[in-house]
Short mmCIF file of C-alpha atoms in Angstrom, two decimals:
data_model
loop_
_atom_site.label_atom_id
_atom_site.label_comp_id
_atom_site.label_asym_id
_atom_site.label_seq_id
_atom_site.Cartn_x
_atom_site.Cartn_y
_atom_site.Cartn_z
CA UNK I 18 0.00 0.00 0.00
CA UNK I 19 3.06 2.45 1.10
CA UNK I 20 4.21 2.06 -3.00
CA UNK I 21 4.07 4.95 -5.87
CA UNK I 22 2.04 3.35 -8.38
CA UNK I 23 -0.75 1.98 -5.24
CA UNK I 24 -4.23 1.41 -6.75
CA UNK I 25 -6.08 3.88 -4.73
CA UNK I 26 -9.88 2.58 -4.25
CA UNK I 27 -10.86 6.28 -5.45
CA UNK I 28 -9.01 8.03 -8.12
CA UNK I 29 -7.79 11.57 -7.82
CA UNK I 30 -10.14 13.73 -9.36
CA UNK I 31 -12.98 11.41 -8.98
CA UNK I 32 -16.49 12.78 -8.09
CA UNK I 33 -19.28 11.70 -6.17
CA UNK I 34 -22.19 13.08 -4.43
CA UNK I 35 -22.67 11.69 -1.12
CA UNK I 36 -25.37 12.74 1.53
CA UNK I 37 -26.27 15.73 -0.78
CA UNK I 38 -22.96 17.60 -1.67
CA UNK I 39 -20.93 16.52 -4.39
CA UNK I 40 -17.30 16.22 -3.65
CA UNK I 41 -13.91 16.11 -5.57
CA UNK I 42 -11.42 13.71 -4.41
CA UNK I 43 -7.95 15.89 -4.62
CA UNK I 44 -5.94 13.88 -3.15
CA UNK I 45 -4.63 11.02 -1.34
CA UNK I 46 -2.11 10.39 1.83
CA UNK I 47 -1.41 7.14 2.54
CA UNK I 48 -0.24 6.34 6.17
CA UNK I 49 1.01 4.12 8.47
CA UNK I 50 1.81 3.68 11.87
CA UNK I 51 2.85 0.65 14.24
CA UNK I 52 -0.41 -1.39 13.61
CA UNK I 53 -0.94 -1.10 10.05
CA UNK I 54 -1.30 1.38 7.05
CA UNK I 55 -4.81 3.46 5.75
CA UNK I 56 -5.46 5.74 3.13
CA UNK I 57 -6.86 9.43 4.07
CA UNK I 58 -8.62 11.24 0.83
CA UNK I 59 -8.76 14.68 0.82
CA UNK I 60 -12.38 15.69 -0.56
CA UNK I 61 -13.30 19.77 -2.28
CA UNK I 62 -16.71 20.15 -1.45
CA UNK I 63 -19.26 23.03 -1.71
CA UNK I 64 -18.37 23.91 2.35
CA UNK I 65 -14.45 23.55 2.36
CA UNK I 66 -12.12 20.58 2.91
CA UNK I 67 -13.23 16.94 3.67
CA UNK I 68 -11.62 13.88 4.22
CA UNK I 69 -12.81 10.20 3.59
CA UNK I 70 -10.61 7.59 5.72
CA UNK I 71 -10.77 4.07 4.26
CA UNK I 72 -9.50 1.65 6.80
CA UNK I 73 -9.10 -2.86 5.83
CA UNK I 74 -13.00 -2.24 4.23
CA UNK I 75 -14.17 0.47 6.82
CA UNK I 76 -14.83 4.19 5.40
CA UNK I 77 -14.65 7.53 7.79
CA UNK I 78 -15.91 10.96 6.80
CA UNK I 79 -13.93 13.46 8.48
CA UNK I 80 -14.75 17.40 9.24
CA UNK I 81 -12.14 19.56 10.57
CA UNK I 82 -12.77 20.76 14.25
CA UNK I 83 -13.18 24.34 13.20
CA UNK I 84 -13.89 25.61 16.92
CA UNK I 85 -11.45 23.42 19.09
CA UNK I 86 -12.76 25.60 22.38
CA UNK I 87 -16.09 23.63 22.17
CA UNK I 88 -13.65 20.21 23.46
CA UNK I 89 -14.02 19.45 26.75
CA UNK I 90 -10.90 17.16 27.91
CA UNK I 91 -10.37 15.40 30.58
CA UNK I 92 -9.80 11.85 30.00
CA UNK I 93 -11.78 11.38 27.51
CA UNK I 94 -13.13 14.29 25.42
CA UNK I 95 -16.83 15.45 25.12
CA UNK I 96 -17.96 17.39 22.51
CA UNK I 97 -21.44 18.83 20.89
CA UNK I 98 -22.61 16.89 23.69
CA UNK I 99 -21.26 13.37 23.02
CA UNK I 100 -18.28 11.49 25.95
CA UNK I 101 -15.48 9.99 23.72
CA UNK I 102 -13.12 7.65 25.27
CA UNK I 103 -9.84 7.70 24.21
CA UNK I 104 -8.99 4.58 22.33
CA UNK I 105 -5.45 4.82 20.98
CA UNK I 106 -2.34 7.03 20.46
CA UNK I 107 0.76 6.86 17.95
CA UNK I 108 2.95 8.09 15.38
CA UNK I 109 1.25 8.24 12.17
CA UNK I 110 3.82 8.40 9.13
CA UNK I 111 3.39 9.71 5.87
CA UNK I 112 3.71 7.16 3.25
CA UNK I 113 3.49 8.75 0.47
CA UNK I 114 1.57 12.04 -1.17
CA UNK I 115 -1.03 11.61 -4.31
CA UNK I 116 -2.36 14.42 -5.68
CA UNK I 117 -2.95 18.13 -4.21
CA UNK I 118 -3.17 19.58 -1.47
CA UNK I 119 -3.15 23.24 -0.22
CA UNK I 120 -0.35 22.67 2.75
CA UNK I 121 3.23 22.02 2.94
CA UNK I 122 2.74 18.03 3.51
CA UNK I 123 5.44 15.52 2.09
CA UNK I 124 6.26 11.83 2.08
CA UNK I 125 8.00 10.61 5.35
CA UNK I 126 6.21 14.04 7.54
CA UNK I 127 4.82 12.37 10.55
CA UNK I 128 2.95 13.31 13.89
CA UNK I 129 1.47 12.29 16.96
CA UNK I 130 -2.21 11.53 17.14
CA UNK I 131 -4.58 10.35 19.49
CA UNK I 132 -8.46 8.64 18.76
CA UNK I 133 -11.13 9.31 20.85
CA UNK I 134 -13.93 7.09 19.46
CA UNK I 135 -17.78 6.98 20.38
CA UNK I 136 -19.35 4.70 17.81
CA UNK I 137 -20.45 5.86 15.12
CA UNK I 138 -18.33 9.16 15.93
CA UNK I 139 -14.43 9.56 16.33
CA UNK I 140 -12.24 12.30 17.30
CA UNK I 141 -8.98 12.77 15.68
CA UNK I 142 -5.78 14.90 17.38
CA UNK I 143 -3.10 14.88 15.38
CA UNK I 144 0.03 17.48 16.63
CA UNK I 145 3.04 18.28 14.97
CA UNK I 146 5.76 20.72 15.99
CA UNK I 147 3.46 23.11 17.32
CA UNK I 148 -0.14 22.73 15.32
CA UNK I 149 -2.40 20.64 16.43
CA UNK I 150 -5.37 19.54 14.16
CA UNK I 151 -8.83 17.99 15.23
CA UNK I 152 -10.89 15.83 12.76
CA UNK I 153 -14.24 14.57 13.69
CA UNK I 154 -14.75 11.36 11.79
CA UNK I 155 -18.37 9.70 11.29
CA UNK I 156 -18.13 6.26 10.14
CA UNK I 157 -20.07 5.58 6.81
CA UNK I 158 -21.22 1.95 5.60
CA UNK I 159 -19.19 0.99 2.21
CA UNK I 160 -22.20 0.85 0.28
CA UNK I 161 -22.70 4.32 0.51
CA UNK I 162 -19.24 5.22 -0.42
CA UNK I 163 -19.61 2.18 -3.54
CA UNK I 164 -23.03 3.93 -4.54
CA UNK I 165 -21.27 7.57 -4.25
CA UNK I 166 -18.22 7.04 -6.28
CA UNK I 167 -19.21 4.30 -8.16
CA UNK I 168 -16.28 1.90 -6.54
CA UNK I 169 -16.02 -1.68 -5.17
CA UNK I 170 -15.20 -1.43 -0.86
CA UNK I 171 -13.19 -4.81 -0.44
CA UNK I 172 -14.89 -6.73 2.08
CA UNK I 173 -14.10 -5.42 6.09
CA UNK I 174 -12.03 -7.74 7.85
CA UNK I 175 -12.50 -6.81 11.68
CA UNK I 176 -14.45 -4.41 13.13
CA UNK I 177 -12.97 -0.80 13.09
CA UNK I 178 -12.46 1.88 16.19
CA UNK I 179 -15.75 3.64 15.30
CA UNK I 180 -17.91 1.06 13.50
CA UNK I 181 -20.90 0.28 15.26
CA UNK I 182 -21.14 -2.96 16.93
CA UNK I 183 -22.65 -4.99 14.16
CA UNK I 184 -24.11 -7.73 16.42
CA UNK I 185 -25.06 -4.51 19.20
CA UNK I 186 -26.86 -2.87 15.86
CA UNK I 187 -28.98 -5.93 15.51
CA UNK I 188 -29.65 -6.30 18.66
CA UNK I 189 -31.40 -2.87 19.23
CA UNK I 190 -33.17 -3.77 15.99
CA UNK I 191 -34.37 -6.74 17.60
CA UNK I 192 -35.05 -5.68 20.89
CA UNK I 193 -38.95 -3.66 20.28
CA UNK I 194 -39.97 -7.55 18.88
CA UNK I 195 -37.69 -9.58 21.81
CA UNK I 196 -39.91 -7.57 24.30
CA UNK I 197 -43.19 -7.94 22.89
CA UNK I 198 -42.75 -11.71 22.07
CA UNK I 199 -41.42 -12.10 26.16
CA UNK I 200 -44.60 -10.25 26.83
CA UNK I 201 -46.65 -12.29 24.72
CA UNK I 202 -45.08 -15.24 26.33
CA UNK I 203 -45.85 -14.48 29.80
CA UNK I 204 -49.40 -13.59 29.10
CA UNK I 205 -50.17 -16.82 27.39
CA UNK I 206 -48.82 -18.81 30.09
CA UNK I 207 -50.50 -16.55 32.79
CA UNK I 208 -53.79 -17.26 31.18
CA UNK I 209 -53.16 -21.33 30.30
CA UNK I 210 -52.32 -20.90 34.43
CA UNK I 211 -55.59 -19.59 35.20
CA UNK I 212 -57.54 -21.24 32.71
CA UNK I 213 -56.00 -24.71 34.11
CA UNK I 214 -58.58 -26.49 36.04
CA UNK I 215 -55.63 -28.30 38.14
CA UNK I 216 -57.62 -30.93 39.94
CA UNK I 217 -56.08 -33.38 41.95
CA UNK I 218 -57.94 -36.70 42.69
CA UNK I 219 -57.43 -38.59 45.85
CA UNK I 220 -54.36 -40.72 46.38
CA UNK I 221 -53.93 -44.09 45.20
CA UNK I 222 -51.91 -47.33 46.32
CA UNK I 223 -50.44 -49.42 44.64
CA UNK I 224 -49.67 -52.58 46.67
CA UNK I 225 -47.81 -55.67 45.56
CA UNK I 226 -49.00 -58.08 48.11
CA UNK I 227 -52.29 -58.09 46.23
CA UNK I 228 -53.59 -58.92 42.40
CA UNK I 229 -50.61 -57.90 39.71
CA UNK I 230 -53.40 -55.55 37.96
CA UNK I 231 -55.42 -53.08 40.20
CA UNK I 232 -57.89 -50.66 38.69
CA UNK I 233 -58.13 -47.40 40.07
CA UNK I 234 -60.77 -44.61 39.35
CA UNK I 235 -63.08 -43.68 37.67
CA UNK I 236 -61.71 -40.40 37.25
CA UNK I 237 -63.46 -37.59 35.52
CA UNK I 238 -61.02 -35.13 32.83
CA UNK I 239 -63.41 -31.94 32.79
CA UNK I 240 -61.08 -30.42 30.51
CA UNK I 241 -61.53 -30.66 26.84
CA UNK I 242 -58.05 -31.42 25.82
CA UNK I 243 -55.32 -31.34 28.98
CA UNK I 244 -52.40 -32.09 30.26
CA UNK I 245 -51.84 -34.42 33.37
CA UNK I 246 -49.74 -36.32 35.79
CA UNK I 247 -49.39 -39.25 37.01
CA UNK I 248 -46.41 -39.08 40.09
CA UNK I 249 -45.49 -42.58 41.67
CA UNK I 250 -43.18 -42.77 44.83
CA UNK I 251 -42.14 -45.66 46.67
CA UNK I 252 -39.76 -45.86 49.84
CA UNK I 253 -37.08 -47.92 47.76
CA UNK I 254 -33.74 -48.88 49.82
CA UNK I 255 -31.68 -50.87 46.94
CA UNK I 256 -34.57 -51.95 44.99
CA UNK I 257 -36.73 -51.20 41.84
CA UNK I 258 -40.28 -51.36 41.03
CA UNK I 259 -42.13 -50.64 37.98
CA UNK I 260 -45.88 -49.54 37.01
CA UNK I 261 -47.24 -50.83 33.91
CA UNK I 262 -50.17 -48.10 33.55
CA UNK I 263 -53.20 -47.95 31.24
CA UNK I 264 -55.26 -44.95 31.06
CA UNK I 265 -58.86 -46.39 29.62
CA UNK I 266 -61.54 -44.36 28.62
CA UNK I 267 -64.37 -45.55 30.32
CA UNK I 268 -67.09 -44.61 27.45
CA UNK I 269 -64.81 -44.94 24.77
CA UNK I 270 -62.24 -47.86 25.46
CA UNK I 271 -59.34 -45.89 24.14
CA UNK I 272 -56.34 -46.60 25.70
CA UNK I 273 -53.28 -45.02 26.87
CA UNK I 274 -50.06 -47.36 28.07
CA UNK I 275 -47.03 -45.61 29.78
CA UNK I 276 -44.82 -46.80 32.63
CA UNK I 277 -43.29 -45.55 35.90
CA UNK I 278 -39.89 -46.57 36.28
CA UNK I 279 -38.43 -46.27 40.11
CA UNK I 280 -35.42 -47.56 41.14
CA UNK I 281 -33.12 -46.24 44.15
CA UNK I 282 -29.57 -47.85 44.79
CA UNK I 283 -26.56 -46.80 47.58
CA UNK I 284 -23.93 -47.92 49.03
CA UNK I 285 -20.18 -47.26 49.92
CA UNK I 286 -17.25 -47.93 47.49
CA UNK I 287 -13.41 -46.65 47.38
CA UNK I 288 -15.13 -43.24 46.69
CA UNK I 289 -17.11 -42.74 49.87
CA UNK I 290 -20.92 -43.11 49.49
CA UNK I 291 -22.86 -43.01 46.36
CA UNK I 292 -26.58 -43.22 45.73
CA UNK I 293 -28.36 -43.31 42.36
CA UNK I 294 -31.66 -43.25 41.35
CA UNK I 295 -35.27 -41.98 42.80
CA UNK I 296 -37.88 -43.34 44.94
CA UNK I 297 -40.36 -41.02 42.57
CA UNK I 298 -41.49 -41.04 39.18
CA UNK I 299 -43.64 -38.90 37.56
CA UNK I 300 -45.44 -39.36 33.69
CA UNK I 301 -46.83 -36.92 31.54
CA UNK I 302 -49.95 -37.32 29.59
CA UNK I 303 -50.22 -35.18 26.68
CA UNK I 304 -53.66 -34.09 24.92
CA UNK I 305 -56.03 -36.71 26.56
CA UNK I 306 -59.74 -35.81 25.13
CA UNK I 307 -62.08 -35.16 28.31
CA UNK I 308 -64.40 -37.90 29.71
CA UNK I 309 -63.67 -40.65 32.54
CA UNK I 310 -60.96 -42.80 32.83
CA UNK I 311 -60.00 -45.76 34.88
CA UNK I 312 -56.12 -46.41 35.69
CA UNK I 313 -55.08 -50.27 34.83
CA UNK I 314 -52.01 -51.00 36.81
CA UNK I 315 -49.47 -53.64 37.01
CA UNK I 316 -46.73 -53.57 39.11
CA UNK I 317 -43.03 -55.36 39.29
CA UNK I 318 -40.39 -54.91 41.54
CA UNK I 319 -37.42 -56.60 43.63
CA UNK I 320 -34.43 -56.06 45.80
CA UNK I 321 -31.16 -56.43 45.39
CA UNK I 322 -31.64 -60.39 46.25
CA UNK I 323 -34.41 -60.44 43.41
CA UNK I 324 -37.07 -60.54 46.80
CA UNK I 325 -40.36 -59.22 45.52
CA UNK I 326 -40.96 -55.84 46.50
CA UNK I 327 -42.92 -55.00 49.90
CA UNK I 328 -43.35 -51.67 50.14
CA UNK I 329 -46.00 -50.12 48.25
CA UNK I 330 -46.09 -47.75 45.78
CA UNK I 331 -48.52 -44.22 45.98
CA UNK I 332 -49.97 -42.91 42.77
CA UNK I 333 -51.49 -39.19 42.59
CA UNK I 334 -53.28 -38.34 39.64
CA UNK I 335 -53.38 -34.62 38.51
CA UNK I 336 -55.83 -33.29 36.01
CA UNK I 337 -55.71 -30.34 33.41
CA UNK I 338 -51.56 -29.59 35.18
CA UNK I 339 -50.03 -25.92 33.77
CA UNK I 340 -47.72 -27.05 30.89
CA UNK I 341 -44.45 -25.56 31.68
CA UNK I 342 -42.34 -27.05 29.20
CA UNK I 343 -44.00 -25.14 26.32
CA UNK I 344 -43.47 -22.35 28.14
CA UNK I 345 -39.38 -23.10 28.65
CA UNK I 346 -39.47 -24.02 25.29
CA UNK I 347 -40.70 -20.85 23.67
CA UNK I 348 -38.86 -19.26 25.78
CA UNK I 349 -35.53 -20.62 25.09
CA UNK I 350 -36.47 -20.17 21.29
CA UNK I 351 -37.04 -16.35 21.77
CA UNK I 352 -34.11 -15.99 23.86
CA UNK I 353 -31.75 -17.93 21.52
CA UNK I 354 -31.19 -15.17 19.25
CA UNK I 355 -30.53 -12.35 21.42
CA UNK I 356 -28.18 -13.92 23.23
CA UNK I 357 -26.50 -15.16 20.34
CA UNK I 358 -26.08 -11.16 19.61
CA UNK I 359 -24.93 -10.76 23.08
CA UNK I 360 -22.10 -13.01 22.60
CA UNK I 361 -21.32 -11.84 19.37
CA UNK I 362 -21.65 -8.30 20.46
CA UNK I 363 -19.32 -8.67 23.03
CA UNK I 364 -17.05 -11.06 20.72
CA UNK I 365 -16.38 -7.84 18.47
CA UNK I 366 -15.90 -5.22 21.14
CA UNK I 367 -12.86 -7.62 22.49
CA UNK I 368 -11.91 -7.85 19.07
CA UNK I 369 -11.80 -3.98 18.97
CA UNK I 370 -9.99 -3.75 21.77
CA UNK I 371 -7.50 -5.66 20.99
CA UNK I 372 -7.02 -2.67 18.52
CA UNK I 373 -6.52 -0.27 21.32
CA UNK I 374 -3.70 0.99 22.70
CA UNK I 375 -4.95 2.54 26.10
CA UNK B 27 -28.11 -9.19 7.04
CA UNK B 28 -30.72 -6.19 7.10
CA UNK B 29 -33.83 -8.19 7.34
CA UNK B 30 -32.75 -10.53 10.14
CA UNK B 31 -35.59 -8.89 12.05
CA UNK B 32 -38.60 -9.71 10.43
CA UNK B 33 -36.93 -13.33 10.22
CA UNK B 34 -36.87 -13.50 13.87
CA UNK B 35 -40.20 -11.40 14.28
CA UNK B 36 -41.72 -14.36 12.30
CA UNK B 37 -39.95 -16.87 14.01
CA UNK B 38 -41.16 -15.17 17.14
CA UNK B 39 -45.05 -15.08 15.57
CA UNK B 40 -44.32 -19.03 15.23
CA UNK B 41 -43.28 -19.72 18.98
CA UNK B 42 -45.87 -18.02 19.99
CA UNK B 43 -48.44 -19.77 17.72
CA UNK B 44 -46.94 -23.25 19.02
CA UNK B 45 -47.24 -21.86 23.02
CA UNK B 46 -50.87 -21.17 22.27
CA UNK B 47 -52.12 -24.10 20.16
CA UNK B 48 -49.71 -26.78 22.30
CA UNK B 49 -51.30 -24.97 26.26
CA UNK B 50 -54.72 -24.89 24.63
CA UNK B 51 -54.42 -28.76 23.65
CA UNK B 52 -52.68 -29.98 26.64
CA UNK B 53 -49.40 -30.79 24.32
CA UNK B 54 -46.44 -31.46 26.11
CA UNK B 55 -43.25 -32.48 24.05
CA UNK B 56 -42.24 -34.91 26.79
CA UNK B 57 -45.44 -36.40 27.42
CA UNK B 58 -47.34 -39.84 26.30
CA UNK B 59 -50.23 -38.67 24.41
CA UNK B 60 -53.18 -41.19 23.31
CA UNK B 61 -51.69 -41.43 19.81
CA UNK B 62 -48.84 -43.32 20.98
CA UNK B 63 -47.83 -46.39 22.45
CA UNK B 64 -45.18 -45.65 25.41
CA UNK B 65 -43.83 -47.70 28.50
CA UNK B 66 -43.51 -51.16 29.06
CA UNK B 67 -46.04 -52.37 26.88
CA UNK B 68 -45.03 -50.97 23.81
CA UNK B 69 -40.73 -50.77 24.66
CA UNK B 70 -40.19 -53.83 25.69
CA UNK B 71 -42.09 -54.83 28.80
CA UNK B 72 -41.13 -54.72 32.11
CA UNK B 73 -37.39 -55.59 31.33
CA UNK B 74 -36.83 -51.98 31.57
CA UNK B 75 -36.96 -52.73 35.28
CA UNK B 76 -34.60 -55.14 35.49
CA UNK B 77 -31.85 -52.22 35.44
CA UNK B 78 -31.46 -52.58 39.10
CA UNK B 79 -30.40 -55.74 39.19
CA UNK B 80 -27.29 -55.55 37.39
CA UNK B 81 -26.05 -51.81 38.94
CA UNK B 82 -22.53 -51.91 40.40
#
C-alpha cells in the first residue's frame, strides 16, 4: 500500500455526491503507523475541505474541528454533547503524497495523534511541531461510499475503532420484537395458568401383596383437551419397582399405556458413598380428550436379592396440570437469538480492543 | 443481514403460535399422548426394570 504506483480505491479527481454535496477527491495520503497502514482522501466540497478515511474495508468521513474551544478534555473528550473515550495514540507516518493539497505536507512528515472514538463518531488529534489539528470522523457503511463514487469497498475484515457494533446494531433492531414476544409469552402462560382447572384426585396405592393388575378410578377429565400427571413414589432402599399403567376411557375404550420406572440404589465404594436413582417417578400425559378414565395398573419390583418388592407404591393423579415445558421451550427459542447477539456483540468489542492501545 | 428482524419477528409469531395451540391442547413435548404407544407395553415390557439388578 506504502508504494508509488498503489491502486487507490478512489481516483484523484474522482467525483461523487454523497449525503447531498458533491465532492472532488484531490488527493490522497497514505499512512502508516505501528499497527498497520490506511489511506486518508482529501475531498473539495461546496463547504471547504473533507476527508474520507478508508481503513481494511471500513470508510470515515472526516470534518475539521473548526472551533477546538467547544472540546471538553479530561480523559476522555466530550464534545457537541457526546463522551469519547480515548482509544489509541501513535505516530502516524506519511507514506506517500497523491495528488494536491493546499499545505506544505510531504512523504515521510509524521505526527502524533490520538483517537477518541464513540461509535459511530471519532475524534482525531493529530500534533506536529506546534499545530495541532482535530478531525471529527463519522463512520459511513461501504455501500454508501460504492453507490457515491461508483467503486467496489473490499470486504471489512474486523471491526474498526468507530464502527458500530454490528451484532449490538442488531440487537437494538431486535429488541422492540424480543420484548413484545417475552410479553406475549408471559401472558399466554399466565392465562393457560388460570384457565387450568388443576384438579387433583385422591391418592392411590399401589400394593404388591395383592392382584398384579389393580384398577383405580373412575376419574373424571373436565377439561376438553389437557395435560396431566401421574407421580409414583415408593420408599425404595436398593430396589426397583415398575408400574405398567393404562389410562382407559371408560365410554370410549381408548387406551393409553405408559410406565413408571423407580429404582433407588446406595452404598459405599473406594469413593465414599454413592446413591443413584429416585424413589419417585412422575409421567406426563399429553392431549387426553375429556371424559372418565380408569387407571389399569401392574406392578413389578425386587431387591437387590431379586425378593419381591414390599413396600407399596402411591400414585397421585393430577388433572388439566399448567404445561411448563411449552413455556421453557418458547422461551428458550425467543431468547436464543438475542443472546447469540450478546455473545457476538461482546465477541467484536474484544476484538476492537485488541485494537486499542490505552 | 438487514432483514434478520422480520426473520426473527416471524420466528417469534411461530413460537408463539406453538405456546398457544400446544397450552390450549394440553401438548407437552415430553409427554405420552393417546396417539402413541409408550412404557412397558409398547418398549419392551417390564425388562426396563430389570436395570437394578445388574447396577454396580
Amino acid at each position: 500500500m506504502a508504494d508509488r504506483g498503489l491502486q487507490l480505491l478512489l481516483p484523484l479527481s474522482a467525483r461523487g455526491t454523497f449525503r447531498g454535496d458533491e465532492y472532488q477527491v484531490k488527493g490522497a495520503l497514505p499512512r502508516r503507523d505501528s499497527k498497520g497502514t490506511w489511506t486518508e482522501y482529501l475531498l473539495q466540497g461546496p463547504l471547504g475541505y473533507r476527508w474520507l478515511v478508508y481503513d481494511t474495508g471500513h470508510w470515515s468521513f472526516g470534518v475539521p474541528v473548526e472551533d477546538p474551544s467547544e472540546l471538553v478534555i479530561e480523559s476522555g473528550v466530550r464534545y457537541q454533547g457526546r463522551e469519547y473515550r480515548r482509544f489509541r495514540s501513535g505516530t502516524a507516518h506519511v507514506v506517500d503524497v497523491m495528488g494536491q493539497f493546499d499545505w506544505d505536507v510531504r512523504k515521510d512528515n509524521y505526527c502524533y495523534y490520538d483517537d477518541y472514538i464513540s461509535p459511530p463518531f471519532m475524534l482525531t488529534r493529530e500534533r506536529e511541531g506546534r499545530e495541532t489539528a482535530w478531525t471529527h470522523l463519522e463512520y459511513i457503511e461501504p455501500a454508501e461510499i460504492d453507490a457515491a463514487f461508483g467503486i467496489k469497498t473490499p470486504p471489512r475484515q474486523w471491526i474498526c475503532a468507530n464502527q458500530p457494533n454490528p451484532a449490538g446494531v442488531r440487537l437494538r433492531r431486535i429488541l422492540p420484537v424480543f420484548l413484545i414476544a417475552c410479553a406475549a409469552v408471559a401472558i399466554i402462560q399466565t392465562v393457560t395458568a388460570l384457565r387450568a382447572r388443576q384438579v387433583a384426585f385422591p391418592r392411590a396405592v399401589y400394593e404388591f401383596g395383592g392382584s398384579a393388575e389393580q384398577v383405580f378410578g373412575p376419574y373424571t377429565f373436565t377439561a376438553p383437551r389437557s395435560l396431566n400427571e401421574l407421580a409414583a413414589a415408593a420408599d425404595l432402599y436398593n430396589s426397583w419397582a415398575e408400574l405398567d399403567c393404562v389410562l382407559v376411557n371408560a365410554t370410549t375404550g381408548a387406551t393409553l399405556e405408559f410406565a413408571e420406572q423407580l429404582s433407588y440404589y446406595t452404598g459405599t465404594d473406594s469413593d465414599g458413598r454413592w446413591s443413584e436413582g429416585s424413589g419417585r417417578d412422575l409421567a406426563t400425559l399429553s392431549t387426553i380428550p375429556g371424559g372418565t378414565y380408569n387407571l389399569v395398573v401392574e406392578g413389578y419390583g425386587a431387591d437387590q436379592s431379586n425378593r419381591r418388592l414390599t413396600q407399596p407404591v402411591t400414585l397421585e393423579l393430577r388433572h388439566d396440570v399448567i404445561p411448563w415445558s411449552n413455556f421453557w421451550i418458547a422461551l428458550l427459542s425467543i431468547v436464543f437469538y438475542p443472546a447469540w447477539l450478546v455473545y457476538r456483540r461482546r465477541a467484536a468489542e474484544k476484538e476492537r480492543a485488541e485494537s486499542s492501545t490505552i | 443481514m438487514k432483514w434478520g428482524h422480520w426473520v426473527y419477528g416471524a420466528w417469534c409469531a411461530v413460537v408463539l403460535v406453538y405456546l398457544w395451540m400446544a397450552n390450549q391442547s394440553g401438548y407437552s413435548p415430553f409427554g405420552t399422548s393417546t396417539s402413541s404407544h409408550g412404557g412397558a407395553h409398547g418398549g419392551g415390557g417390564h425388562g426396563g426394570g430389570n436395570r437394578g439388578f445388574y447396577h454396580k
